[in-house]
């Protein structure tokens, strides 16, 4: 599905920083069918994610960006909530970006679109489908993300999920972790099938596959040591029963 824009404070772009761009890009090309166009991974002619050389002012690995139409205002809220600005705003083709850390030190990016909103495809294999905050206990980030973005936390589907002020799902939360980070998840058609190819391509499976929320989930480490996740929707059978009520007539009942 073609994406033309993102609501404020939603994950809009993921970018990989690596010292071995050629080898790493080849891994993702074989795994997802991506192509490289400058500093972007592409799928069917649309931008999927970014890839840049490693540099001292940002951590290696995958960095998740949140849409920030008011970049400077968001940065001020980050600092007021005891976060930090790590990299001041930088000009990008079609955007401005900054890198910040939350109150627990977890690093993420802010993205102010100016013609390029971020990922241009969603909802199909090979595209970013979700992002999770990995942390040890949920109490640490709740105040920060609530203050900066107005998010609240729910556990409706058995795992943590961030909701916007309009109660729309925006991202996930995985607790019990000590490798604090924002982790992008890329959609695949078959999680088990893709996992079988990972070691052949020089990567390895760190977690899973396991069922989580409404899908099957696995964490992958690429040949350069960068961790990301893959998710595949799990079909849920729906049962439909018909009953007759003497007062209201026919009643349809759905069950999962």
mmCIF file of C-alpha atoms in Angstrom:
data_model
loop_
_atom_site.group_PDB
_atom_site.id
_atom_site.type_symbol
_atom_site.label_atom_id
_atom_site.label_comp_id
_atom_site.label_asym_id
_atom_site.label_seq_id
_atom_site.Cartn_x
_atom_site.Cartn_y
_atom_site.Cartn_z
ATOM 1 C CA UNK A 1 0.000 0.000 0.000
ATOM 2 C CA UNK A 2 1.373 3.433 -1.003
ATOM 3 C CA UNK A 3 1.966 5.804 1.931
ATOM 4 C CA UNK A 4 2.038 9.554 1.398
ATOM 5 C CA UNK A 5 2.258 10.867 4.969
ATOM 6 C CA UNK A 6 2.287 10.059 8.673
ATOM 7 C CA UNK A 7 0.416 11.393 11.668
ATOM 8 C CA UNK A 8 2.516 13.277 14.247
ATOM 9 C CA UNK A 9 4.519 11.107 16.673
ATOM 10 C CA UNK A 10 4.074 7.899 14.644
ATOM 11 C CA UNK A 11 7.030 5.777 13.424
ATOM 12 C CA UNK A 12 7.683 6.959 9.881
ATOM 13 C CA UNK A 13 11.199 5.930 8.930
ATOM 14 C CA UNK A 14 13.916 3.452 9.935
ATOM 15 C CA UNK A 15 17.563 3.910 9.081
ATOM 16 C CA UNK A 16 20.467 1.504 9.382
ATOM 17 C CA UNK A 17 23.903 2.823 10.322
ATOM 18 C CA UNK A 18 26.660 0.335 9.495
ATOM 19 C CA UNK A 19 30.402 0.262 8.864
ATOM 20 C CA UNK A 20 30.035 -2.424 6.176
ATOM 21 C CA UNK A 21 27.380 -1.028 3.861
ATOM 22 C CA UNK A 22 28.043 -3.299 0.878
ATOM 23 C CA UNK A 23 27.872 -6.598 2.770
ATOM 24 C CA UNK A 24 24.953 -5.487 4.909
ATOM 25 C CA UNK A 25 22.958 -4.194 1.945
ATOM 26 C CA UNK A 26 23.446 -7.524 0.185
ATOM 27 C CA UNK A 27 21.989 -9.370 3.157
ATOM 28 C CA UNK A 28 18.786 -7.302 3.114
ATOM 29 C CA UNK A 29 18.536 -7.510 -0.668
ATOM 30 C CA UNK A 30 18.577 -11.311 -0.483
ATOM 31 C CA UNK A 31 16.296 -11.445 2.552
ATOM 32 C CA UNK A 32 13.593 -8.939 1.546
ATOM 33 C CA UNK A 33 14.209 -8.295 -2.149
ATOM 34 C CA UNK A 34 15.321 -4.712 -1.464
ATOM 35 C CA UNK A 35 17.431 -2.652 -3.830
ATOM 36 C CA UNK A 36 19.776 0.236 -3.037
ATOM 37 C CA UNK A 37 19.329 3.741 -4.412
ATOM 38 C CA UNK A 38 21.874 6.059 -2.821
ATOM 39 C CA UNK A 39 21.210 5.956 0.922
ATOM 40 C CA UNK A 40 17.797 4.282 0.671
ATOM 41 C CA UNK A 41 16.535 0.732 0.523
ATOM 42 C CA UNK A 42 13.887 0.470 -2.194
ATOM 43 C CA UNK A 43 11.107 -2.006 -2.978
ATOM 44 C CA UNK A 44 9.158 -1.795 -6.245
ATOM 45 C CA UNK A 45 10.563 1.677 -6.798
ATOM 46 C CA UNK A 46 9.444 3.008 -3.388
ATOM 47 C CA UNK A 47 11.592 3.956 -0.385
ATOM 48 C CA UNK A 48 11.431 1.423 2.454
ATOM 49 C CA UNK A 49 14.231 2.426 4.839
ATOM 50 C CA UNK A 50 17.574 4.215 4.939
ATOM 51 C CA UNK A 51 21.186 3.045 5.119
ATOM 52 C CA UNK A 52 24.068 5.344 6.066
ATOM 53 C CA UNK A 53 27.748 4.878 6.996
ATOM 54 C CA UNK A 54 28.496 4.550 10.702
ATOM 55 C CA UNK A 55 29.665 7.760 12.356
ATOM 56 C CA UNK A 56 30.685 8.810 15.889
ATOM 57 C CA UNK A 57 27.622 10.950 16.670
ATOM 58 C CA UNK A 58 25.010 8.172 16.424
ATOM 59 C CA UNK A 59 24.862 4.513 17.435
ATOM 60 C CA UNK A 60 25.383 1.737 14.913
ATOM 61 C CA UNK A 61 22.324 -0.323 14.061
ATOM 62 C CA UNK A 62 18.706 0.428 13.240
ATOM 63 C CA UNK A 63 17.320 3.804 14.297
ATOM 64 C CA UNK A 64 13.557 4.416 14.370
ATOM 65 C CA UNK A 65 12.287 7.917 13.556
ATOM 66 C CA UNK A 66 9.013 9.406 14.790
ATOM 67 C CA UNK A 67 7.189 12.029 12.734
ATOM 68 C CA UNK A 68 7.711 15.486 14.244
ATOM 69 C CA UNK A 69 6.090 18.312 12.244
ATOM 70 C CA UNK A 70 7.359 20.773 14.873
ATOM 71 C CA UNK A 71 10.931 19.537 15.244
ATOM 72 C CA UNK A 72 12.223 22.213 17.611
ATOM 73 C CA UNK A 73 9.076 22.065 19.753
ATOM 74 C CA UNK A 74 9.380 18.287 20.086
ATOM 75 C CA UNK A 75 13.039 18.595 21.031
ATOM 76 C CA UNK A 76 12.111 21.044 23.804
ATOM 77 C CA UNK A 77 9.510 18.613 25.149
ATOM 78 C CA UNK A 78 12.114 15.832 25.086
ATOM 79 C CA UNK A 79 14.451 17.898 27.273
ATOM 80 C CA UNK A 80 11.632 18.979 29.606
ATOM 81 C CA UNK A 81 10.791 15.279 30.138
ATOM 82 C CA UNK A 82 14.441 14.547 31.152
ATOM 83 C CA UNK A 83 15.494 13.258 27.758
ATOM 84 C CA UNK A 84 18.486 14.548 25.769
ATOM 85 C CA UNK A 85 19.163 15.922 22.298
ATOM 86 C CA UNK A 86 22.119 13.976 20.884
ATOM 87 C CA UNK A 87 22.286 15.324 17.338
ATOM 88 C CA UNK A 88 20.957 18.768 16.447
ATOM 89 C CA UNK A 89 18.651 19.180 13.416
ATOM 90 C CA UNK A 90 20.222 18.244 10.113
ATOM 91 C CA UNK A 91 18.991 18.894 6.596
ATOM 92 C CA UNK A 92 18.036 15.823 4.557
ATOM 93 C CA UNK A 93 16.666 15.481 1.034
ATOM 94 C CA UNK A 94 13.013 16.314 1.657
ATOM 95 C CA UNK A 95 13.252 16.407 5.465
ATOM 96 C CA UNK A 96 14.993 17.611 8.611
ATOM 97 C CA UNK A 97 15.984 15.165 11.346
ATOM 98 C CA UNK A 98 17.383 15.095 14.865
ATOM 99 C CA UNK A 99 18.480 12.292 17.175
ATOM 100 C CA UNK A 100 17.375 12.238 20.810
ATOM 101 C CA UNK A 101 17.330 9.921 23.820
ATOM 102 C CA UNK A 102 14.433 9.317 26.188
ATOM 103 C CA UNK A 103 14.714 9.566 29.977
ATOM 104 C CA UNK A 104 16.105 6.007 30.179
ATOM 105 C CA UNK A 105 18.733 6.708 27.516
ATOM 106 C CA UNK A 106 17.014 4.887 24.640
ATOM 107 C CA UNK A 107 17.902 6.548 21.333
ATOM 108 C CA UNK A 108 15.430 7.399 18.580
ATOM 109 C CA UNK A 109 15.059 9.937 15.805
ATOM 110 C CA UNK A 110 12.694 12.806 15.016
ATOM 111 C CA UNK A 111 11.662 13.408 11.403
ATOM 112 C CA UNK A 112 10.195 16.649 10.057
ATOM 113 C CA UNK A 113 8.965 16.041 6.527
ATOM 114 C CA UNK A 114 9.446 18.640 3.814
ATOM 115 C CA UNK A 115 8.486 16.666 0.739
ATOM 116 C CA UNK A 116 9.690 13.251 1.914
ATOM 117 C CA UNK A 117 7.532 11.863 4.735
ATOM 118 C CA UNK A 118 9.375 8.558 5.215
ATOM 119 C CA UNK A 119 8.559 4.995 4.195
ATOM 120 C CA UNK A 120 6.494 4.992 1.011
ATOM 121 C CA UNK A 121 5.022 1.496 1.268
ATOM 122 C CA UNK A 122 3.274 -0.323 4.120
ATOM 123 C CA UNK A 123 1.132 -3.392 4.589
ATOM 124 C CA UNK A 124 3.007 -5.812 2.351
ATOM 125 C CA UNK A 125 6.019 -8.145 2.709
ATOM 126 C CA UNK A 126 9.326 -6.323 2.909
ATOM 127 C CA UNK A 127 7.915 -3.123 4.431
ATOM 128 C CA UNK A 128 8.175 -1.750 7.969
ATOM 129 C CA UNK A 129 5.042 -2.821 9.774
ATOM 130 C CA UNK A 130 5.677 -1.872 13.397
ATOM 131 C CA UNK A 131 8.176 -0.561 15.924
ATOM 132 C CA UNK A 132 8.734 -1.699 19.510
ATOM 133 C CA UNK A 133 10.417 -0.036 22.448
ATOM 134 C CA UNK A 134 12.569 -2.612 24.265
ATOM 135 C CA UNK A 135 13.024 -1.822 27.971
ATOM 136 C CA UNK A 136 13.328 -3.638 31.300
ATOM 137 C CA UNK A 137 10.242 -2.306 33.140
ATOM 138 C CA UNK A 138 7.267 -0.411 31.744
ATOM 139 C CA UNK A 139 7.282 2.285 34.433
ATOM 140 C CA UNK A 140 10.459 3.887 33.081
ATOM 141 C CA UNK A 141 9.236 5.179 29.710
ATOM 142 C CA UNK A 142 5.551 5.758 30.476
ATOM 143 C CA UNK A 143 5.938 9.269 31.906
ATOM 144 C CA UNK A 144 8.379 10.345 29.202
ATOM 145 C CA UNK A 145 6.351 9.288 26.155
ATOM 146 C CA UNK A 146 3.139 10.461 27.759
ATOM 147 C CA UNK A 147 4.615 13.908 28.329
ATOM 148 C CA UNK A 148 6.345 14.308 24.958
ATOM 149 C CA UNK A 149 3.832 12.644 22.625
ATOM 150 C CA UNK A 150 0.656 12.206 24.690
ATOM 151 C CA UNK A 151 0.898 8.415 24.503
ATOM 152 C CA UNK A 152 -0.733 5.984 26.932
ATOM 153 C CA UNK A 153 0.045 2.288 27.462
ATOM 154 C CA UNK A 154 -2.278 -0.700 27.157
ATOM 155 C CA UNK A 155 -1.856 -4.501 27.208
ATOM 156 C CA UNK A 156 -5.011 -5.420 25.321
ATOM 157 C CA UNK A 157 -3.492 -8.171 23.175
ATOM 158 C CA UNK A 158 -1.096 -9.655 25.730
ATOM 159 C CA UNK A 159 1.815 -7.362 24.922
ATOM 160 C CA UNK A 160 2.466 -3.693 25.568
ATOM 161 C CA UNK A 161 1.053 -1.232 23.067
ATOM 162 C CA UNK A 162 1.334 2.543 22.889
ATOM 163 C CA UNK A 163 -1.815 4.491 22.041
ATOM 164 C CA UNK A 164 -2.112 8.059 20.806
ATOM 165 C CA UNK A 165 -4.440 10.582 22.430
ATOM 166 C CA UNK A 166 -7.029 9.451 19.851
ATOM 167 C CA UNK A 167 -6.529 5.844 21.109
ATOM 168 C CA UNK A 168 -4.916 4.682 17.861
ATOM 169 C CA UNK A 169 -2.185 2.046 18.102
ATOM 170 C CA UNK A 170 1.173 3.619 17.346
ATOM 171 C CA UNK A 171 3.932 1.283 18.601
ATOM 172 C CA UNK A 172 4.695 -1.622 20.916
ATOM 173 C CA UNK A 173 6.496 -2.161 24.212
ATOM 174 C CA UNK A 174 8.526 -5.254 25.093
ATOM 175 C CA UNK A 175 9.666 -5.451 28.722
ATOM 176 C CA UNK A 176 12.195 -7.655 30.489
ATOM 177 C CA UNK A 177 15.001 -6.485 28.200
ATOM 178 C CA UNK A 178 18.338 -4.915 29.039
ATOM 179 C CA UNK A 179 19.373 -3.961 25.494
ATOM 180 C CA UNK A 180 17.308 -0.762 25.508
ATOM 181 C CA UNK A 181 16.417 0.303 21.976
ATOM 182 C CA UNK A 182 13.685 1.129 19.510
ATOM 183 C CA UNK A 183 13.417 -1.822 17.157
ATOM 184 C CA UNK A 184 11.706 -1.790 13.725
ATOM 185 C CA UNK A 185 9.753 -4.832 12.542
ATOM 186 C CA UNK A 186 9.450 -5.689 8.870
ATOM 187 C CA UNK A 187 6.478 -7.621 7.545
ATOM 188 C CA UNK A 188 7.009 -10.996 5.882
ATOM 189 C CA UNK A 189 4.625 -13.445 4.279
ATOM 190 C CA UNK A 190 5.868 -16.454 6.275
ATOM 191 C CA UNK A 191 7.984 -15.967 9.391
ATOM 192 C CA UNK A 192 9.178 -19.596 9.580
ATOM 193 C CA UNK A 193 10.184 -19.681 5.937
ATOM 194 C CA UNK A 194 12.212 -16.478 6.172
ATOM 195 C CA UNK A 195 13.935 -17.582 9.386
ATOM 196 C CA UNK A 196 15.165 -20.681 7.572
ATOM 197 C CA UNK A 197 17.057 -18.428 5.123
ATOM 198 C CA UNK A 198 18.739 -16.204 7.709
ATOM 199 C CA UNK A 199 21.756 -18.381 8.566
ATOM 200 C CA UNK A 200 22.357 -19.179 4.893
ATOM 201 C CA UNK A 201 22.673 -15.433 4.250
ATOM 202 C CA UNK A 202 25.117 -14.873 7.110
ATOM 203 C CA UNK A 203 22.741 -13.709 9.838
ATOM 204 C CA UNK A 204 21.318 -15.481 12.859
ATOM 205 C CA UNK A 205 18.074 -15.723 14.775
ATOM 206 C CA UNK A 206 18.181 -14.147 18.249
ATOM 207 C CA UNK A 207 14.565 -14.653 19.389
ATOM 208 C CA UNK A 208 11.699 -16.790 18.146
ATOM 209 C CA UNK A 209 9.782 -17.308 16.078
ATOM 210 C CA UNK A 210 7.053 -16.837 18.701
ATOM 211 C CA UNK A 211 3.446 -15.685 18.615
ATOM 212 C CA UNK A 212 3.100 -12.162 19.933
ATOM 213 C CA UNK A 213 0.014 -9.978 19.780
ATOM 214 C CA UNK A 214 -1.756 -10.760 16.524
ATOM 215 C CA UNK A 215 1.220 -12.171 14.637
ATOM 216 C CA UNK A 216 4.316 -14.354 14.623
ATOM 217 C CA UNK A 217 7.521 -12.570 15.611
ATOM 218 C CA UNK A 218 11.275 -13.174 15.434
ATOM 219 C CA UNK A 219 14.368 -11.075 16.087
ATOM 220 C CA UNK A 220 17.189 -11.319 13.567
ATOM 221 C CA UNK A 221 20.839 -10.267 13.753
ATOM 222 C CA UNK A 222 22.351 -9.313 10.402
ATOM 223 C CA UNK A 223 25.967 -10.151 9.440
ATOM 224 C CA UNK A 224 27.220 -6.838 10.877
ATOM 225 C CA UNK A 225 25.560 -7.480 14.264
ATOM 226 C CA UNK A 226 22.526 -5.196 13.833
ATOM 227 C CA UNK A 227 19.249 -6.448 15.310
ATOM 228 C CA UNK A 228 15.792 -6.028 13.806
ATOM 229 C CA UNK A 229 12.512 -7.930 13.893
ATOM 230 C CA UNK A 230 10.213 -9.606 11.414
ATOM 231 C CA UNK A 231 6.488 -10.151 11.836
ATOM 232 C CA UNK A 232 3.932 -12.167 9.926
ATOM 233 C CA UNK A 233 0.166 -11.938 10.479
ATOM 234 C CA UNK A 234 -1.319 -15.130 11.897
ATOM 235 C CA UNK A 235 -4.714 -16.025 10.411
ATOM 236 C CA UNK A 236 -7.424 -16.109 13.068
ATOM 237 C CA UNK A 237 -10.479 -18.260 12.235
ATOM 238 C CA UNK A 238 -13.799 -16.504 12.768
ATOM 239 C CA UNK A 239 -16.844 -18.557 13.670
ATOM 240 C CA UNK A 240 -20.303 -17.324 12.762
ATOM 241 C CA UNK A 241 -23.350 -18.783 14.451
ATOM 242 C CA UNK A 242 -26.987 -17.968 13.795
ATOM 243 C CA UNK A 243 -29.641 -18.116 16.506
ATOM 244 C CA UNK A 244 -33.307 -17.154 16.596
ATOM 245 C CA UNK A 245 -34.612 -14.936 19.348
ATOM 246 C CA UNK A 246 -38.404 -14.838 19.845
ATOM 247 C CA UNK A 247 -38.249 -11.117 20.612
ATOM 248 C CA UNK A 248 -35.673 -9.631 18.261
ATOM 249 C CA UNK A 249 -35.599 -12.280 15.529
ATOM 250 C CA UNK A 250 -32.326 -13.510 14.012
ATOM 251 C CA UNK A 251 -29.112 -12.781 15.889
ATOM 252 C CA UNK A 252 -25.604 -13.222 14.452
ATOM 253 C CA UNK A 253 -22.803 -14.073 16.864
ATOM 254 C CA UNK A 254 -19.128 -13.777 15.938
ATOM 255 C CA UNK A 255 -16.428 -15.695 17.737
ATOM 256 C CA UNK A 256 -12.659 -15.921 17.280
#
